[in-house]
Short mmCIF file of C-alpha atoms in Angstrom, two decimals:
data_model
loop_
_atom_site.label_atom_id
_atom_site.label_comp_id
_atom_site.label_asym_id
_atom_site.label_seq_id
_atom_site.Cartn_x
_atom_site.Cartn_y
_atom_site.Cartn_z
CA MET A 19 -225.93 -11.65 -24.69
CA ALA A 20 -223.09 -11.41 -27.19
CA THR A 21 -223.62 -12.99 -30.57
CA LYS A 22 -221.30 -15.60 -32.08
CA GLU A 23 -219.86 -13.05 -34.48
CA GLU A 24 -218.88 -10.75 -31.61
CA GLU A 25 -217.27 -13.65 -29.77
CA LEU A 26 -215.27 -14.60 -32.86
CA THR A 27 -214.17 -10.99 -33.30
CA VAL A 28 -212.96 -10.77 -29.69
CA ALA A 29 -211.13 -14.10 -29.99
CA SER A 30 -209.39 -13.02 -33.20
CA GLU A 31 -208.35 -9.72 -31.61
CA ASN A 32 -206.91 -11.56 -28.58
CA SER A 33 -204.99 -14.00 -30.75
CA GLN A 34 -203.67 -11.12 -32.88
CA GLY A 35 -202.52 -9.31 -29.71
CA GLU A 36 -200.71 -12.43 -28.51
CA ASP A 37 -199.03 -12.82 -31.91
CA ASP A 38 -197.86 -9.20 -31.82
CA THR A 39 -196.45 -9.68 -28.31
CA SER A 40 -194.55 -12.84 -29.26
CA LEU A 41 -193.23 -11.11 -32.39
CA LYS A 42 -191.96 -8.16 -30.34
CA GLU A 43 -190.27 -10.55 -27.89
CA ALA A 44 -188.56 -12.37 -30.75
CA VAL A 45 -187.34 -9.08 -32.24
CA GLU A 46 -185.99 -7.94 -28.86
CA LYS A 47 -184.24 -11.28 -28.37
CA ASN A 48 -182.57 -11.03 -31.78
CA LYS A 49 -181.45 -7.49 -30.98
CA ARG A 50 -179.87 -8.65 -27.72
CA LYS A 51 -178.09 -11.46 -29.54
CA GLU A 52 -176.71 -9.08 -32.16
CA LYS A 53 -175.56 -6.63 -29.48
CA ARG A 54 -173.85 -9.43 -27.55
CA LYS A 55 -172.22 -10.66 -30.73
CA ARG A 56 -170.88 -7.21 -31.59
CA ARG A 57 -169.56 -6.80 -28.05
CA LEU A 58 -167.78 -10.16 -28.24
CA LEU A 59 -166.25 -9.23 -31.58
CA LYS A 60 -164.96 -5.97 -30.12
CA GLU A 61 -163.49 -7.83 -27.17
CA ALA A 62 -161.84 -10.28 -29.53
CA GLU A 63 -160.34 -7.42 -31.55
CA LYS A 64 -159.05 -5.81 -28.37
CA ALA A 65 -157.61 -9.14 -27.21
CA ASP A 66 -155.79 -9.51 -30.52
CA ARG A 67 -154.17 -6.12 -30.00
CA ARG A 68 -152.97 -7.01 -26.49
CA GLY A 69 -149.52 -8.39 -25.67
CA VAL A 70 -148.25 -10.53 -22.78
CA CYS A 71 -144.82 -10.31 -21.14
CA TYR A 72 -143.32 -13.05 -19.00
CA LEU A 73 -141.21 -12.49 -15.87
CA SER A 74 -139.01 -15.52 -15.24
CA ARG A 75 -138.03 -14.17 -11.82
CA VAL A 76 -139.85 -11.92 -9.39
CA PRO A 77 -137.54 -10.00 -7.01
CA PRO A 78 -137.97 -10.63 -3.26
CA HIS A 79 -140.57 -8.49 -1.43
CA MET A 80 -142.25 -7.52 -4.73
CA ASP A 81 -146.02 -8.01 -4.90
CA PRO A 82 -148.56 -7.45 -7.72
CA LEU A 83 -149.35 -3.90 -6.59
CA LYS A 84 -145.71 -2.78 -6.62
CA LEU A 85 -145.09 -4.49 -9.96
CA ARG A 86 -148.08 -2.75 -11.51
CA GLN A 87 -146.85 0.62 -10.21
CA LEU A 88 -143.42 0.06 -11.76
CA LEU A 89 -144.63 -1.11 -15.18
CA ALA A 90 -147.67 1.16 -15.53
CA GLN A 91 -145.38 4.11 -16.29
CA TYR A 92 -144.39 2.43 -19.58
CA GLY A 93 -147.89 1.56 -20.80
CA GLU A 94 -151.44 0.64 -19.87
CA ILE A 95 -151.65 -2.71 -18.10
CA GLN A 96 -154.75 -4.84 -18.52
CA ARG A 97 -154.09 -7.83 -16.27
CA LEU A 98 -151.28 -9.17 -14.11
CA TYR A 99 -150.65 -12.52 -12.44
CA LEU A 100 -147.82 -13.70 -10.14
CA THR A 101 -147.29 -17.35 -9.19
CA PRO A 102 -146.94 -17.86 -5.42
CA GLU A 103 -143.81 -19.66 -4.30
CA ASP A 104 -143.79 -23.26 -3.10
CA PRO A 105 -145.32 -23.48 0.41
CA ALA A 106 -142.46 -25.73 1.56
CA ALA A 107 -139.91 -23.08 0.56
CA GLN A 108 -141.90 -20.44 2.42
CA ILE A 109 -141.92 -22.59 5.59
CA ARG A 110 -138.17 -23.17 5.36
CA ARG A 111 -137.53 -19.44 4.91
CA LYS A 112 -139.67 -18.54 7.93
CA LYS A 113 -137.95 -21.15 10.11
CA SER A 114 -134.52 -19.80 9.14
CA GLY A 115 -135.61 -16.29 10.19
CA GLY A 116 -136.08 -14.85 6.70
CA PHE A 117 -138.85 -12.73 5.20
CA ARG A 118 -142.20 -13.89 6.58
CA GLY A 119 -144.37 -12.41 3.83
CA GLN A 120 -145.55 -13.89 0.54
CA GLU A 121 -142.97 -14.36 -2.20
CA PHE A 122 -143.56 -15.08 -5.91
CA SER A 123 -141.58 -17.20 -8.35
CA GLU A 124 -142.75 -15.97 -11.80
CA GLY A 125 -145.34 -13.71 -13.38
CA TRP A 126 -147.22 -12.55 -16.48
CA VAL A 127 -148.23 -9.01 -17.43
CA GLU A 128 -150.79 -8.20 -20.14
CA PHE A 129 -150.43 -4.81 -21.84
CA THR A 130 -153.30 -3.24 -23.76
CA ASP A 131 -151.08 -2.79 -26.83
CA LYS A 132 -148.73 -5.54 -27.99
CA LYS A 133 -146.36 -2.93 -29.43
CA VAL A 134 -145.96 -1.44 -25.97
CA ALA A 135 -145.36 -4.92 -24.52
CA LYS A 136 -142.61 -5.60 -27.06
CA ARG A 137 -140.99 -2.23 -26.38
CA VAL A 138 -141.11 -2.71 -22.59
CA ALA A 139 -139.54 -6.18 -22.78
CA ARG A 140 -136.82 -5.01 -25.17
CA MET A 141 -136.05 -1.91 -23.07
CA LEU A 142 -136.14 -3.36 -19.52
CA ASN A 143 -134.75 -6.88 -19.85
CA GLY A 144 -131.42 -7.10 -18.00
CA GLU A 145 -131.69 -3.52 -16.70
CA GLN A 146 -131.70 -2.41 -13.08
CA ILE A 147 -135.18 -2.11 -11.57
CA GLY A 148 -134.40 1.11 -9.72
CA GLY A 149 -137.17 3.06 -8.05
CA ARG A 150 -136.66 4.17 -4.49
CA LYS A 151 -133.19 3.45 -3.15
CA ARG A 152 -134.62 2.20 0.12
CA SER A 153 -136.60 -0.53 -1.65
CA SER A 154 -135.27 -4.08 -1.28
CA PHE A 155 -135.27 -4.65 -5.08
CA TYR A 156 -133.59 -1.36 -6.10
CA TYR A 157 -130.41 -3.15 -7.31
CA ASP A 158 -132.28 -6.13 -8.79
CA LEU A 159 -132.45 -6.71 -12.55
CA TRP A 160 -135.48 -7.18 -14.77
CA ASN A 161 -135.97 -10.65 -16.27
CA ILE A 162 -138.77 -9.95 -18.73
CA LYS A 163 -139.57 -11.36 -22.16
CA TYR A 164 -142.33 -10.72 -24.70
CA LEU A 165 -144.38 -13.82 -25.56
CA SER A 166 -145.23 -13.76 -29.24
CA LYS A 167 -148.68 -15.12 -30.20
CA PHE A 168 -149.45 -15.79 -26.55
CA LYS A 169 -152.85 -14.79 -25.19
CA TRP A 170 -154.17 -14.49 -21.66
CA ASP A 171 -156.59 -17.34 -22.30
CA ASP A 172 -153.61 -19.62 -22.86
CA LEU A 173 -152.36 -18.69 -19.40
CA THR A 174 -155.71 -19.37 -17.72
CA GLU A 175 -155.91 -22.76 -19.43
CA GLU A 176 -152.39 -23.62 -18.30
CA ILE A 177 -153.15 -22.56 -14.73
CA ALA A 178 -156.36 -24.58 -14.71
CA TYR A 179 -154.46 -27.62 -16.02
CA LYS A 180 -151.76 -27.27 -13.35
CA ASN A 181 -154.40 -26.91 -10.65
CA ALA A 182 -156.16 -30.03 -11.88
CA ILE A 183 -152.87 -31.98 -11.86
CA ARG A 184 -152.07 -30.75 -8.37
CA GLU A 185 -155.54 -31.68 -7.07
CA GLN A 186 -155.28 -35.13 -8.66
CA LYS A 187 -151.85 -35.68 -7.09
CA LEU A 188 -153.15 -34.52 -3.72
CA ALA A 189 -156.12 -36.89 -3.98
CA LEU A 190 -153.77 -39.81 -4.73
CA GLU A 191 -151.56 -38.93 -1.76
CA LEU A 192 -154.58 -38.69 0.53
CA SER A 193 -155.87 -42.03 -0.74
CA ALA A 194 -152.49 -43.71 -0.11
CA ALA A 195 -152.31 -42.22 3.39
CA LYS A 196 -155.82 -43.44 4.13
CA ARG A 197 -154.94 -46.97 2.98
CA GLU A 198 -151.85 -46.99 5.22
CA ARG A 199 -153.90 -45.76 8.17
CA ASP A 200 -156.60 -48.40 7.62
CA PHE A 201 -153.94 -51.14 7.33
CA TYR A 202 -152.28 -50.01 10.57
CA LEU A 203 -155.61 -49.84 12.43
CA SER A 204 -156.59 -53.31 11.18
CA LYS A 205 -153.28 -54.71 12.46
CA VAL A 206 -153.82 -53.04 15.84
CA ASP A 207 -157.33 -54.51 16.10
CA GLN A 208 -156.00 -57.92 15.09
CA SER A 209 -153.29 -57.76 17.76
CA LYS A 210 -155.85 -56.79 20.42
CA ALA A 211 -158.12 -59.68 19.40
CA LEU A 212 -155.23 -62.19 19.62
CA SER A 213 -154.24 -60.87 23.05
CA LYS A 214 -157.80 -61.32 24.33
CA ILE A 215 -157.91 -64.89 22.95
CA GLU A 216 -154.66 -65.77 24.73
CA GLU A 217 -155.97 -64.34 28.00
CA ARG A 218 -159.17 -66.41 27.73
CA LEU A 219 -157.18 -69.59 27.02
CA LYS A 220 -154.96 -68.99 30.05
CA LYS A 221 -158.01 -68.52 32.26
CA LYS A 222 -159.58 -71.78 31.00
CA GLN A 223 -156.47 -73.93 31.32
CA LYS A 224 -155.39 -72.64 34.76
CA VAL A 225 -151.95 -74.15 34.42
CA ASP A 226 -150.42 -75.06 37.84
CA VAL A 227 -146.68 -75.17 37.87
CA ARG A 228 -145.61 -77.60 40.68
CA PRO A 229 -142.08 -77.45 42.09
CA LYS A 230 -139.81 -80.46 41.51
CA VAL A 231 -139.61 -82.70 44.57
CA ILE A 232 -136.27 -84.33 45.40
CA ARG A 233 -136.67 -87.34 47.69
CA GLN A 234 -133.83 -88.33 50.04
CA PHE A 235 -133.54 -91.78 51.65
CA PRO A 236 -131.26 -92.55 54.64
CA GLN A 237 -128.28 -94.80 53.80
CA LYS A 238 -127.19 -97.65 56.09
CA LYS A 239 -123.56 -98.01 56.98
CA PRO A 240 -121.82 -101.33 56.14
CA VAL A 241 -121.78 -103.89 59.03
CA VAL A 242 -118.38 -104.46 60.68
CA ASN A 243 -117.61 -107.64 62.68
CA GLU A 244 -116.01 -107.76 66.04
CA THR A 245 -112.49 -107.97 64.59
CA GLY A 246 -113.17 -104.76 62.72
CA GLU A 247 -113.18 -106.30 59.21
CA ASN A 248 -115.77 -105.40 56.71
CA LYS A 249 -118.24 -108.17 55.79
CA ALA A 250 -117.89 -107.29 52.18
CA GLN A 251 -114.14 -107.86 52.38
CA LEU A 252 -114.69 -111.25 54.12
CA SER A 253 -117.15 -112.27 51.42
CA ARG A 254 -114.59 -111.56 48.72
CA ASP A 255 -111.94 -113.59 50.53
CA ILE A 256 -114.27 -116.58 50.86
CA LEU A 257 -115.25 -116.47 47.20
CA ALA A 258 -111.62 -116.25 46.16
CA GLY A 259 -110.83 -119.32 48.19
CA VAL A 260 -113.70 -121.28 46.70
CA PHE A 261 -112.98 -120.41 43.08
CA GLY A 262 -109.29 -120.33 43.43
CA GLY A 263 -108.87 -116.66 42.72
CA SER A 264 -106.24 -114.48 44.27
CA SER A 265 -107.14 -111.58 46.40
#
């Protein structure tokens, strides 16, 4: 059997081993934090050196891939975003027999170096796009501008805000449409209930509509004496003689 001193020694060694393990874990955790912090600082420095250009108009039939191919020859591109056109405009264009693909209304391009972004905007704005002569935007003009002190995070925040506004507006429209539908259905149910009540009342009353009866009585002809004079005429003559009237 182990003595108390041996048990205390083993317990102290175990506790010391646990302390060393927790200390190593804390050191490793601090190292990871420092590494993450340095990486974030480098990313922030790189982001400060980047520049964003704005395209107020995207030529027809141009997509993000084609735009990147055209602008990549002037400098390294980090990110690129094009705003899809209004769905209603796309439906109208398809109905009229126009281009059935996706069109874009505006766009943003992030260059790795802000100096390159400034130079590209200054050099291309108002110039012919060019490229292959068979392309549909060969004779189109660039509409590009450098956005000073504008970062990509500002764009993502703006897009998120617009999406939130659009979702809120859509929710309000859906709520109004639901209220109109419920009101219409309630009126339909009310009309059906009133019709059933009227039918029940008609069955209970059983109204009989009788035709109007016109009674006819035979008329007697006035009596004529043997001389052919009317009794009524004789009566008037007699009364005139009694009262002294003239006939």
